[in-house]
CSV table of C-alpha atoms (C1' of nucleotides) in Angstrom, one decimal:
chain,number,residue,atom,x,y,z
A,2,MET,CA,22.5,29.0,-0.3
A,3,GLU,CA,20.9,25.4,-0.2
A,4,ILE,CA,17.3,25.3,0.4
A,5,GLN,CA,16.7,22.8,3.1
A,6,PRO,CA,13.8,20.6,2.9
A,7,LEU,CA,13.4,20.2,6.1
A,8,PRO,CA,15.2,17.6,7.0
A,9,ARG,CA,13.5,15.2,9.2
A,10,ARG,CA,15.0,13.5,11.6
A,11,ARG,CA,15.1,9.8,11.7
A,12,GLY,CA,13.4,6.8,14.0
A,13,ARG,CA,10.8,7.7,15.4
A,14,PRO,CA,9.7,10.9,16.4
A,15,PRO,CA,9.1,13.5,19.6
A,16,ARG,CA,5.1,13.4,20.2
A,17,GLN,CA,5.1,17.0,19.5
A,18,GLY,CA,1.4,19.1,20.9
A,19,GLU,CA,-0.8,16.1,18.7
A,20,PRO,CA,0.8,12.6,19.0
A,21,ARG,CA,0.3,12.3,14.9
A,22,GLN,CA,-3.4,11.0,15.2
A,23,ASP,CA,-3.6,7.9,14.2
A,24,THR,CA,-0.7,7.3,11.5
A,25,ARG,CA,-2.4,3.9,10.3
A,26,GLU,CA,-6.1,5.3,9.8
A,27,GLN,CA,-4.7,7.5,7.8
A,28,LEU,CA,-2.9,5.5,5.2
A,29,LEU,CA,-6.0,3.3,5.7
A,30,ARG,CA,-8.5,6.4,4.9
A,31,ALA,CA,-6.0,8.1,1.7
A,32,GLY,CA,-6.4,4.0,0.5
A,33,VAL,CA,-10.4,4.5,0.6
A,34,ALA,CA,-9.7,7.9,-1.3
A,35,SER,CA,-7.1,6.2,-4.4
A,36,LEU,CA,-9.1,3.1,-4.6
A,37,THR,CA,-13.0,4.2,-5.2
A,38,GLU,CA,-10.9,6.9,-7.9
A,39,LYS,CA,-8.1,4.7,-9.8
A,40,GLY,CA,-8.4,1.6,-8.1
A,41,PHE,CA,-5.7,-1.1,-6.7
A,42,VAL,CA,-3.4,-1.3,-8.8
A,43,ALA,CA,-3.7,1.6,-10.2
A,44,THR,CA,-2.9,2.6,-7.0
A,45,GLY,CA,0.7,2.9,-6.1
A,46,ILE,CA,1.6,2.8,-2.0
A,47,ASP,CA,4.1,5.8,-2.4
A,48,GLU,CA,1.0,7.9,-3.6
A,49,VAL,CA,-0.8,6.7,-0.9
A,50,LEU,CA,2.3,7.6,1.8
A,51,ARG,CA,2.8,11.3,0.4
A,52,SER,CA,-0.7,12.2,0.2
A,53,VAL,CA,-0.7,11.3,4.0
A,54,GLY,CA,3.2,12.4,4.6
A,55,VAL,CA,4.2,9.7,5.9
A,56,PRO,CA,7.1,7.8,4.8
A,57,LYS,CA,7.7,5.0,3.1
A,58,GLY,CA,9.5,2.8,6.0
A,59,SER,CA,6.0,3.1,7.7
A,60,PHE,CA,3.8,1.5,5.7
A,61,TYR,CA,5.5,-2.1,5.7
A,62,HIS,CA,5.3,-1.1,10.0
A,63,TYR,CA,2.0,-1.1,9.6
A,64,PHE,CA,1.1,-3.9,7.5
A,65,ALA,CA,2.0,-6.9,5.8
A,66,SER,CA,1.9,-5.7,2.4
A,67,LYS,CA,-0.3,-4.0,-0.7
A,68,GLU,CA,-2.1,-7.4,-0.3
A,69,ALA,CA,-3.0,-6.9,3.2
A,70,PHE,CA,-3.5,-3.2,3.2
A,71,GLY,CA,-6.0,-3.4,0.3
A,72,ALA,CA,-7.7,-6.5,2.4
A,73,GLU,CA,-8.4,-4.4,4.9
A,74,LEU,CA,-9.6,-2.0,2.9
A,75,ILE,CA,-12.2,-4.3,1.8
A,76,ASP,CA,-13.4,-5.3,5.0
A,77,ARG,CA,-13.3,-1.9,6.4
A,78,TYR,CA,-15.7,-0.4,3.3
A,79,GLY,CA,-18.2,-3.7,3.5
A,80,ALA,CA,-18.5,-2.5,7.4
A,81,TYR,CA,-18.3,1.1,6.9
A,82,PHE,CA,-21.6,0.6,4.2
A,83,ALA,CA,-22.9,-1.9,6.2
A,84,LYS,CA,-23.0,0.8,9.4
A,85,LYS,CA,-24.8,2.9,7.6
A,86,LEU,CA,-27.5,0.9,5.8
A,87,GLU,CA,-28.4,-1.3,9.5
A,88,ARG,CA,-28.4,2.8,10.7
A,89,HIS,CA,-31.2,3.9,7.5
A,90,LEU,CA,-32.7,0.8,7.5
A,91,ALA,CA,-33.4,0.7,11.3
A,92,ASP,CA,-34.2,4.4,11.8
A,93,GLU,CA,-37.8,4.2,13.7
A,94,THR,CA,-38.5,8.2,13.0
A,95,LEU,CA,-39.6,6.8,9.3
A,96,PRO,CA,-42.8,4.5,9.0
A,97,ALA,CA,-42.5,3.0,6.2
A,98,HIS,CA,-39.5,0.3,5.1
A,99,LEU,CA,-39.2,1.7,1.7
A,100,ASP,CA,-38.6,5.2,3.4
A,101,ARG,CA,-35.7,4.3,5.2
A,102,LEU,CA,-34.1,2.2,1.9
A,103,ARG,CA,-34.8,5.8,0.5
A,104,ALA,CA,-33.1,7.3,3.1
A,105,PHE,CA,-29.9,5.0,2.4
A,106,ILE,CA,-29.7,5.8,-1.2
A,107,ALA,CA,-30.5,9.6,-0.5
A,108,ASP,CA,-27.1,8.9,1.8
A,109,ALA,CA,-25.1,7.6,-0.5
A,110,GLN,CA,-26.1,9.5,-3.2
A,111,ALA,CA,-24.6,12.5,-1.3
A,112,GLY,CA,-21.8,10.8,-0.9
A,113,MET,CA,-20.8,11.0,-4.5
A,114,ALA,CA,-21.8,14.4,-4.8
A,115,ARG,CA,-19.9,15.3,-2.0
A,116,HIS,CA,-17.1,13.4,-4.0
A,117,ASP,CA,-18.1,16.0,-7.6
A,118,TYR,CA,-18.3,12.5,-8.6
A,119,ARG,CA,-15.3,11.3,-9.1
A,120,ARG,CA,-15.3,8.6,-6.6
A,121,GLY,CA,-17.1,5.2,-6.9
A,122,CYS,CA,-17.6,2.2,-5.1
A,123,LEU,CA,-14.5,0.5,-3.8
A,124,ILE,CA,-16.1,-3.1,-3.9
A,125,GLY,CA,-17.3,-2.2,-7.5
A,126,ASN,CA,-13.8,-0.9,-8.4
A,127,LEU,CA,-11.8,-3.9,-7.2
A,128,GLY,CA,-14.4,-6.5,-9.0
A,129,GLN,CA,-14.2,-4.8,-12.1
A,130,GLU,CA,-10.2,-5.5,-11.6
A,131,THR,CA,-10.4,-9.2,-10.4
A,132,GLY,CA,-8.1,-10.4,-12.9
A,133,ALA,CA,-5.1,-8.7,-11.5
A,134,LEU,CA,-6.0,-8.8,-7.9
A,135,PRO,CA,-4.9,-11.0,-5.7
A,136,ALA,CA,-6.9,-14.0,-6.1
A,137,ALA,CA,-8.0,-14.0,-1.9
A,138,TYR,CA,-10.1,-10.9,-2.9
A,139,SER,CA,-12.9,-12.1,-5.0
A,140,ASN,CA,-14.8,-14.1,-2.1
A,141,ARG,CA,-13.9,-11.2,-0.4
A,142,LEU,CA,-15.4,-9.0,-2.7
A,143,ASN,CA,-18.4,-11.5,-3.4
A,144,ALA,CA,-19.0,-12.0,0.4
A,145,VAL,CA,-19.6,-8.0,0.8
A,146,PHE,CA,-22.0,-8.0,-1.9
A,147,ALA,CA,-23.9,-10.8,-0.5
A,148,ASP,CA,-24.1,-8.7,3.3
A,149,TRP,CA,-25.4,-6.1,1.3
A,150,GLN,CA,-27.9,-7.7,-0.8
A,151,ALA,CA,-29.1,-9.4,2.5
A,152,ARG,CA,-29.7,-6.2,4.9
A,153,VAL,CA,-31.6,-4.6,1.7
A,154,ALA,CA,-33.9,-7.9,1.2
A,155,ALA,CA,-34.8,-7.8,4.9
A,156,CYS,CA,-35.5,-4.7,4.7
A,157,LEU,CA,-37.6,-5.6,1.7
A,158,LYS,CA,-39.6,-8.0,3.7
A,159,ARG,CA,-40.4,-5.7,6.5
A,160,ALA,CA,-41.7,-3.1,4.3
A,161,GLN,CA,-43.8,-6.3,2.4
A,162,ALA,CA,-45.2,-7.4,5.7
A,163,ASN,CA,-46.0,-4.2,6.1
A,164,GLY,CA,-48.0,-3.4,2.8
A,165,GLU,CA,-46.1,-1.3,1.4
A,166,ILE,CA,-44.8,-3.9,-1.6
A,167,ALA,CA,-47.2,-6.3,-3.4
A,168,ALA,CA,-47.1,-10.1,-1.9
A,169,GLN,CA,-46.0,-11.7,-4.6
A,170,VAL,CA,-42.7,-10.1,-5.0
A,171,ASP,CA,-39.6,-11.7,-4.7
A,172,CYS,CA,-37.7,-10.0,-1.8
A,173,GLU,CA,-34.5,-11.9,-2.5
A,174,ARG,CA,-34.3,-11.3,-6.1
A,175,GLN,CA,-34.8,-7.8,-6.3
A,176,ALA,CA,-32.1,-7.3,-3.7
A,177,ALA,CA,-29.8,-8.8,-5.5
A,178,PHE,CA,-30.9,-6.7,-8.8
A,179,PHE,CA,-31.0,-3.0,-6.3
A,180,TRP,CA,-27.5,-3.7,-5.8
A,181,ILE,CA,-27.0,-5.4,-9.9
A,182,GLY,CA,-28.2,-1.6,-11.1
A,183,TRP,CA,-26.9,0.2,-8.1
A,184,GLU,CA,-23.3,-0.6,-9.1
A,185,GLY,CA,-24.0,0.3,-12.5
A,186,ALA,CA,-25.0,3.2,-11.5
A,187,VAL,CA,-22.4,4.6,-9.8
A,188,LEU,CA,-19.5,3.5,-12.5
A,189,ARG,CA,-21.8,5.6,-15.2
A,190,ALA,CA,-22.1,8.1,-13.0
A,191,LYS,CA,-18.5,8.2,-11.7
A,192,LEU,CA,-18.2,8.2,-15.4
A,193,GLU,CA,-20.1,11.1,-16.2
A,194,ARG,CA,-19.9,12.8,-13.7
A,195,ARG,CA,-23.5,13.2,-12.7
A,196,PRO,CA,-26.1,12.5,-10.6
A,197,ARG,CA,-28.3,11.6,-13.4
A,198,PRO,CA,-27.3,7.7,-13.9
A,199,LEU,CA,-28.4,7.2,-9.9
A,200,GLU,CA,-31.6,9.0,-10.0
A,201,ILE,CA,-32.9,6.9,-13.6
A,202,PHE,CA,-32.2,3.8,-11.5
A,203,VAL,CA,-33.8,4.6,-8.3
A,204,GLU,CA,-36.4,5.7,-10.1
A,205,ALA,CA,-36.8,2.7,-12.2
A,206,PHE,CA,-35.9,0.0,-9.2
A,207,PHE,CA,-39.3,1.8,-6.9
A,208,ALA,CA,-41.3,1.7,-9.7
A,209,GLY,CA,-40.7,-1.9,-10.5
A,210,LEU,CA,-41.1,-3.3,-7.3
A,211,GLN,CA,-44.5,-1.5,-7.1
A,212,GLN,CA,-46.4,-3.0,-9.4
A,213,ARG,CA,-46.5,-6.3,-10.4
B,15,MET,CA,26.3,-27.5,-24.3
B,16,GLU,CA,24.0,-24.4,-24.6
B,17,ILE,CA,20.5,-24.4,-25.6
B,18,GLN,CA,19.7,-22.0,-28.8
B,19,PRO,CA,16.8,-20.3,-28.1
B,20,LEU,CA,15.8,-19.9,-31.4
B,21,PRO,CA,17.9,-16.3,-31.7
B,22,ARG,CA,15.4,-14.2,-34.0
B,23,ARG,CA,17.7,-12.0,-36.0
B,24,ARG,CA,16.8,-8.3,-35.6
B,25,GLY,CA,15.5,-6.4,-38.6
B,26,ARG,CA,12.5,-7.1,-40.8
B,27,PRO,CA,12.4,-11.1,-40.7
B,28,PRO,CA,12.0,-12.6,-44.4
B,29,ARG,CA,8.3,-13.5,-45.4
B,30,GLN,CA,8.2,-17.0,-45.3
B,31,GLY,CA,5.0,-18.8,-46.9
B,32,GLU,CA,2.4,-17.1,-44.7
B,33,PRO,CA,3.3,-13.5,-44.8
B,34,ARG,CA,2.7,-12.8,-40.3
B,35,GLN,CA,-0.8,-12.4,-41.4
B,36,ASP,CA,-1.2,-8.8,-39.8
B,37,THR,CA,0.4,-8.8,-36.4
B,38,ARG,CA,-1.3,-5.7,-35.9
B,39,GLU,CA,-5.0,-7.4,-35.9
B,40,GLN,CA,-3.2,-9.6,-33.6
B,41,LEU,CA,-2.5,-7.0,-31.0
B,42,LEU,CA,-5.6,-5.7,-31.0
B,43,ARG,CA,-7.2,-9.0,-30.3
B,44,ALA,CA,-5.3,-9.9,-27.5
B,45,GLY,CA,-5.8,-6.3,-26.4
B,46,VAL,CA,-9.3,-6.5,-26.2
B,47,ALA,CA,-9.1,-9.8,-24.0
B,48,SER,CA,-6.3,-8.5,-21.4
B,49,LEU,CA,-8.3,-5.0,-21.5
B,50,THR,CA,-11.9,-6.6,-20.5
B,51,GLU,CA,-10.0,-9.1,-17.5
B,52,LYS,CA,-7.6,-6.8,-15.9
B,53,GLY,CA,-8.6,-3.0,-17.0
B,54,PHE,CA,-5.9,-0.6,-19.4
B,55,VAL,CA,-4.0,-0.1,-16.3
B,56,ALA,CA,-3.6,-3.9,-15.3
B,57,THR,CA,-2.5,-4.7,-18.4
B,58,GLY,CA,1.7,-4.7,-19.9
B,59,ILE,CA,2.6,-4.0,-23.1
B,60,ASP,CA,5.3,-6.7,-23.2
B,61,GLU,CA,2.1,-8.9,-21.6
B,62,VAL,CA,0.1,-8.5,-24.9
B,63,LEU,CA,3.1,-8.9,-27.0
B,64,ARG,CA,4.0,-11.7,-25.6
B,65,SER,CA,0.8,-13.7,-25.9
B,66,VAL,CA,0.7,-12.8,-29.5
B,67,GLY,CA,4.8,-14.0,-30.2
B,68,VAL,CA,5.5,-10.3,-30.9
B,69,PRO,CA,8.8,-8.7,-29.5
B,70,LYS,CA,8.3,-5.5,-28.3
B,71,GLY,CA,10.0,-3.3,-30.1
B,72,SER,CA,6.8,-3.9,-33.0
B,73,PHE,CA,4.5,-2.4,-30.9
B,74,TYR,CA,5.8,1.0,-31.3
B,75,HIS,CA,5.2,0.6,-34.8
B,76,TYR,CA,2.2,-0.3,-35.0
B,77,PHE,CA,0.4,2.3,-32.6
B,78,ALA,CA,2.2,5.4,-31.4
B,79,SER,CA,1.8,4.8,-27.3
B,80,LYS,CA,-0.3,2.6,-24.7
B,81,GLU,CA,-2.3,5.8,-24.9
B,82,ALA,CA,-3.7,5.1,-28.7
B,83,PHE,CA,-3.8,1.9,-28.2
B,84,GLY,CA,-6.4,1.5,-25.6
B,85,ALA,CA,-8.7,4.4,-27.7
B,86,GLU,CA,-8.1,2.2,-30.3
B,87,LEU,CA,-9.6,0.0,-28.7
B,88,ILE,CA,-12.4,1.1,-27.3
B,89,ASP,CA,-13.1,2.6,-30.6
B,90,ARG,CA,-13.2,-0.6,-31.9
B,91,TYR,CA,-15.5,-2.2,-28.9
B,92,GLY,CA,-17.5,0.0,-29.4
B,93,ALA,CA,-18.3,-0.3,-32.9
B,94,TYR,CA,-18.3,-4.1,-32.4
B,95,PHE,CA,-21.0,-3.4,-30.1
B,96,ALA,CA,-23.0,-1.5,-32.4
B,97,LYS,CA,-22.8,-3.5,-34.9
B,98,LYS,CA,-24.4,-7.0,-33.0
B,99,LEU,CA,-27.2,-4.7,-32.5
B,100,GLU,CA,-27.9,-3.5,-35.3
B,101,ARG,CA,-27.5,-7.0,-36.4
B,102,HIS,CA,-30.3,-8.2,-34.0
B,103,LEU,CA,-32.4,-5.0,-33.8
B,104,ALA,CA,-32.6,-5.0,-37.9
B,105,ASP,CA,-33.3,-8.5,-37.4
B,106,GLU,CA,-36.7,-9.0,-39.5
B,107,THR,CA,-37.2,-12.6,-39.0
B,108,LEU,CA,-38.3,-11.5,-35.8
B,109,PRO,CA,-41.5,-9.5,-35.7
B,110,ALA,CA,-41.4,-8.7,-32.3
B,111,HIS,CA,-39.0,-5.5,-31.6
B,112,LEU,CA,-38.2,-6.5,-28.3
B,113,ASP,CA,-37.4,-9.7,-29.2
B,114,ARG,CA,-34.6,-8.2,-31.2
B,115,LEU,CA,-33.2,-6.5,-28.2
B,116,ARG,CA,-33.3,-10.3,-26.6
B,117,ALA,CA,-31.8,-11.7,-29.1
B,118,PHE,CA,-29.0,-9.3,-28.8
B,119,ILE,CA,-29.1,-9.3,-24.7
B,120,ALA,CA,-28.6,-13.3,-25.5
B,121,ASP,CA,-25.7,-13.0,-27.6
B,122,ALA,CA,-24.2,-10.9,-25.3
B,123,GLN,CA,-24.7,-13.2,-22.7
B,124,ALA,CA,-23.2,-16.4,-24.7
B,125,GLY,CA,-20.1,-14.0,-24.7
B,126,MET,CA,-19.3,-13.7,-21.3
B,127,ALA,CA,-20.4,-17.9,-21.1
B,128,ARG,CA,-17.8,-18.4,-24.0
B,129,HIS,CA,-14.5,-17.0,-21.9
B,130,ASP,CA,-15.9,-18.7,-18.4
B,131,TYR,CA,-17.6,-15.2,-17.1
B,132,ARG,CA,-13.8,-13.9,-17.0
B,133,ARG,CA,-14.0,-11.1,-19.0
B,134,GLY,CA,-16.0,-8.1,-18.8
B,135,CYS,CA,-17.3,-4.9,-20.9
B,136,LEU,CA,-14.4,-2.9,-21.8
B,137,ILE,CA,-16.3,-0.2,-21.7
B,138,GLY,CA,-17.4,-0.4,-18.6
B,139,ASN,CA,-14.0,-1.4,-17.1
B,140,LEU,CA,-12.5,1.2,-17.8
B,141,GLY,CA,-14.8,3.3,-17.3
B,142,GLN,CA,-13.7,2.1,-13.4
B,143,GLU,CA,-10.0,3.3,-13.9
B,144,THR,CA,-11.1,6.7,-14.9
B,145,GLY,CA,-9.1,8.6,-12.2
B,146,ALA,CA,-5.9,6.5,-13.6
B,147,LEU,CA,-6.9,6.8,-17.7
B,148,PRO,CA,-5.9,9.6,-20.0
B,149,ALA,CA,-7.8,12.4,-19.5
B,150,ALA,CA,-9.1,11.7,-23.2
B,151,TYR,CA,-10.7,8.5,-22.6
B,152,SER,CA,-13.9,9.8,-20.7
B,153,ASN,CA,-15.5,11.5,-23.5
B,154,ARG,CA,-14.3,8.6,-25.5
B,155,LEU,CA,-16.2,5.8,-23.5
B,156,ASN,CA,-19.6,8.1,-22.8
B,157,ALA,CA,-19.8,8.3,-26.7
B,158,VAL,CA,-19.8,4.6,-27.0
B,159,PHE,CA,-22.3,4.6,-24.3
B,160,ALA,CA,-24.6,7.6,-26.2
B,161,ASP,CA,-24.1,5.4,-29.5
B,162,TRP,CA,-25.7,2.8,-27.7
B,163,GLN,CA,-28.6,3.8,-25.6
B,164,ALA,CA,-29.3,5.5,-28.7
B,165,ARG,CA,-29.7,2.4,-30.7
B,166,VAL,CA,-31.4,0.3,-27.8
B,167,ALA,CA,-33.6,3.9,-27.4
B,168,ALA,CA,-34.7,3.8,-31.0
B,169,CYS,CA,-36.0,-0.2,-30.6
B,170,LEU,CA,-38.3,0.9,-27.7
B,171,LYS,CA,-40.1,3.0,-29.7
B,172,ARG,CA,-40.2,0.9,-32.0
B,173,ALA,CA,-41.7,-1.2,-29.7
B,174,GLN,CA,-43.6,1.1,-28.6
B,175,ALA,CA,-45.2,2.2,-32.1
B,176,ASN,CA,-46.1,-2.0,-32.5
B,177,GLY,CA,-48.0,-1.9,-29.5
B,178,GLU,CA,-45.5,-4.2,-27.3
B,179,ILE,CA,-44.8,-1.5,-24.9
B,180,ALA,CA,-47.4,1.2,-23.3
B,181,ALA,CA,-47.7,4.4,-24.5
B,182,GLN,CA,-46.6,6.8,-21.7
B,183,VAL,CA,-42.9,5.0,-21.1
B,184,ASP,CA,-40.3,6.7,-21.6
B,185,CYS,CA,-38.0,5.2,-24.2
B,186,GLU,CA,-34.9,6.9,-23.9
B,187,ARG,CA,-35.2,6.7,-20.1
B,188,GLN,CA,-35.6,2.7,-19.8
B,189,ALA,CA,-33.0,2.7,-22.9
B,190,ALA,CA,-30.2,4.6,-20.3
B,191,PHE,CA,-31.9,2.3,-17.6
B,192,PHE,CA,-30.8,-0.6,-19.5
B,193,TRP,CA,-27.4,0.3,-20.5
B,194,ILE,CA,-26.5,0.8,-16.2
B,195,GLY,CA,-28.0,-1.9,-14.8
B,196,TRP,CA,-26.2,-4.2,-17.4
B,197,GLU,CA,-23.2,-3.4,-17.0
B,198,GLY,CA,-24.0,-3.9,-13.7
B,199,ALA,CA,-25.0,-7.3,-13.8
B,200,VAL,CA,-21.5,-7.8,-15.7
B,201,LEU,CA,-19.8,-6.6,-13.3
B,202,ARG,CA,-21.2,-8.8,-10.6
B,203,ALA,CA,-21.3,-11.4,-13.3
B,204,LYS,CA,-17.8,-11.7,-13.4
B,205,LEU,CA,-17.1,-11.1,-9.8
B,206,GLU,CA,-19.3,-14.1,-8.9
B,207,ARG,CA,-18.2,-16.0,-12.1
B,208,ARG,CA,-22.2,-17.2,-13.3
B,209,PRO,CA,-24.5,-15.8,-15.3
B,210,ARG,CA,-26.9,-15.4,-12.9
B,211,PRO,CA,-26.6,-11.2,-12.1
B,212,LEU,CA,-27.3,-11.2,-16.1
B,213,GLU,CA,-30.6,-13.2,-15.6
B,214,ILE,CA,-31.9,-11.1,-12.6
B,215,PHE,CA,-31.4,-8.0,-14.3
B,216,VAL,CA,-32.7,-8.6,-17.7
B,217,GLU,CA,-35.8,-9.8,-15.8
B,218,ALA,CA,-36.2,-7.0,-13.7
B,219,PHE,CA,-35.7,-5.1,-16.7
B,220,PHE,CA,-38.0,-6.2,-18.9
B,221,ALA,CA,-40.7,-6.8,-16.1
B,222,GLY,CA,-40.5,-3.0,-15.9
B,223,LEU,CA,-40.9,-2.6,-19.4
B,224,GLN,CA,-44.6,-4.2,-18.9
B,225,GLN,CA,-46.6,-2.5,-16.2
B,226,ARG,CA,-46.4,1.5,-15.9
C,30,DT,C1',19.3,2.7,34.8
C,31,DT,C1',18.3,-0.1,31.3
C,32,DG,C1',15.9,-2.5,28.5
C,33,DA,C1',12.1,-3.6,25.0
C,34,DT,C1',9.2,-2.1,22.3
C,35,DA,C1',7.0,2.0,18.9
C,36,DT,C1',8.1,4.6,15.2
C,37,DT,C1',10.5,6.1,11.6
C,38,DA,C1',14.1,8.1,7.6
C,39,DG,C1',15.9,5.8,3.3
C,40,DA,C1',18.7,3.3,1.1
C,41,DC,C1',18.7,-0.7,-2.1
C,42,DC,C1',16.6,-4.7,-4.6
C,43,DG,C1',14.7,-7.2,-8.6
C,44,DC,C1',10.8,-6.5,-11.8
C,45,DT,C1',8.4,-4.5,-14.8
C,46,DC,C1',6.7,-1.2,-17.7
C,47,DG,C1',6.9,2.5,-21.8
C,48,DT,C1',9.9,4.0,-25.1
C,49,DC,C1',13.7,4.8,-28.0
C,50,DT,C1',17.8,3.5,-31.7
C,51,DA,C1',19.6,0.2,-33.8
C,52,DT,C1',19.0,-3.3,-37.9
C,53,DT,C1',17.5,-5.9,-41.3
C,54,DA,C1',13.9,-6.7,-44.9
C,55,DA,C1',10.5,-5.5,-48.6
C,56,DA,C1',9.0,-2.8,-51.5
C,57,DA,C1',9.1,1.8,-54.3
C,58,DA,C1',11.5,4.7,-57.1
C,59,DC,C1',14.8,6.3,-60.1
D,25,DG,C1',19.2,-3.0,-61.5
D,26,DT,C1',20.8,0.3,-58.1
D,27,DT,C1',19.1,2.9,-54.4
D,28,DT,C1',16.1,5.2,-52.3
D,29,DT,C1',12.5,4.8,-48.5
D,30,DT,C1',9.2,2.3,-45.7
D,31,DA,C1',7.8,-2.0,-43.0
D,32,DA,C1',9.1,-4.7,-39.5
D,33,DT,C1',12.0,-6.6,-36.1
D,34,DA,C1',15.2,-6.7,-31.5
D,35,DG,C1',16.9,-5.5,-27.7
D,36,DA,C1',18.7,-2.2,-24.8
D,37,DC,C1',17.1,1.2,-21.6
D,38,DG,C1',15.7,4.3,-17.9
D,39,DA,C1',12.6,4.9,-14.7
D,40,DG,C1',9.1,3.6,-11.4
D,41,DC,C1',7.1,0.3,-8.6
D,42,DG,C1',6.0,-2.8,-4.8
D,43,DG,C1',8.8,-4.4,-1.1
D,44,DT,C1',12.5,-5.5,2.4
D,45,DC,C1',16.3,-4.0,5.1
D,46,DT,C1',19.3,-1.3,8.2
D,47,DA,C1',20.1,2.5,11.4
D,48,DA,C1',17.9,5.8,14.0
D,49,DT,C1',15.4,7.6,17.5
D,50,DA,C1',11.4,7.9,20.5
D,51,DT,C1',8.4,5.9,24.4
D,52,DC,C1',7.5,2.9,28.1
D,53,DA,C1',8.1,-0.5,31.1
D,54,DA,C1',10.9,-3.2,34.9
DNA sequence: TTGATATTAGACCGCTCGTCTATTAAAAAC
DNA sequence: GTTTTTAATAGACGAGCGGTCTAATATCAA
C-alpha cells in the first residue's frame, strides 16, 4: 500500500474557496521571520518556500533572484518600522514627545517578547553579515538607519523645543546614539533570550538625555 | 605543453627548512579574520584553507568539525580580549581607572581601523547568527560577555572607590550597558566603514557615567 | 472559442560545503 | 635497524544549495 503524498497537480491550481491569498506576501513574511532569526546567508530559498507550503518553481515567478528578494525585505522592513515610528511619534494623545518615543520602544520590546526573543532586527542582522552580502545591500541598510535616525532626531528636537530636554543637547547625535545602542541591545537580548539588555539600554539612554 | 600545477604529493610532506610553522595556528588566525568579517555560516572551510595554502584534508586532522573549530575560535577570541582588557585595566602608569578603560577602548578602536572597519566583533557577529548556529554556542558567547562585563564592572568599582565616579552609580549595570552599546557601535562602524559610531557611543557612555 | 497570461510542479545544472578514505612522512617503540 | 604508531596531507565523495528551465494547468481578455 503506497502512501499517496497528496500529489499536487502541476500548473496553475484552480482557485478553491480562498484564492490562496497572495503567495508573494506570504513569502515575504516568511523571509522576514527567517532573516531576523538566522540572517541572509543561513536562510535558504527552499526553506522559505517550505515554511509557506509553496513549491520552488513559484519563487522565481515572484522574485528575480535571492538578492532581489533580500533587497525587497530590507526595504519593507525599513518602511514598516518607519511607519511604526511615525505612528507613535505623532501620537497626539501623549503630550510629551519623549513619551511618544518611549511608546515606540515599548512597542518594539513587545515585538521581541512576542517572538520569545528569538528574532533580532533584520537591518542589524544583515549589517553583521556585510562581508558576505551583495555589495548593494550596504547602502540600503545604511539608508534605513539614516531614515530611522532622522525620525528620532526630529522627535528629540520637538521634545527640546518643548522643554523636555536641555537646550545644549545635540539631538542628532543622541538619535545616532539611540540606534547604535538599541541595535546592540537587540543583539544581546536575542543572545540572552530575555528583555534585560533592552531595559538596561533604554534606562541609560533616557538618563543620559536628562542631565547634561 | 601541459602546465604542471606543482603536483603536491599526497601523504605527510617531508620537512624542508621551515617545519611549516604551525598550520593549526594559521587556520585559527584565518578563521578569526573570516568570522569577524562574514560570520560563521558564510565562512567556508575551503576558503579558510585556501587563504592559508593548506589543502582541505588537513583540516579534519586539526579539528573535529567546523563546530569544534568555531567553538575554539570563540574561546580564543574571548580570552584574547580578556587579556587585552586586563593589560589596560591594570596599567599602573595611568592613575585614573577610567583612563585605563579609555585606553582599552582606544586599543580596540585602533584594531578596527587597522582592518579598515571591515571586521566586527567575533562574539557579536556570532550572537546575531544564533538561530543558525550550533546550540552549544549560545552559552559560550554569553559566558564571554559575562567575563568581559565583570572585568569592566570591577574597573568601574575601583574608579568609584577612587572618587572618579559618583557613589550612587550602579557599576554592574553600567558595565552591562557598556558592552551592549559597544557591540552596537562596532556593528554600525562596520556597516558604515568608519569610526564615527564608536566615537559617538564612547562619548555618550562616559558622559552618562559622570553626571547622575 | 481562442489566445495570452498567471501560477504552479519539479527536474536539472553547476557549484560549494563538510566529511571521509587513502597515502605518505616522521617519530617512537622494540 | 626494523616495526609500529602517529602526524600530516591529497583528493574523492555525497549532500545540499541557488538558480534556471520546461511543461502543465488555470484564469482572463479578446
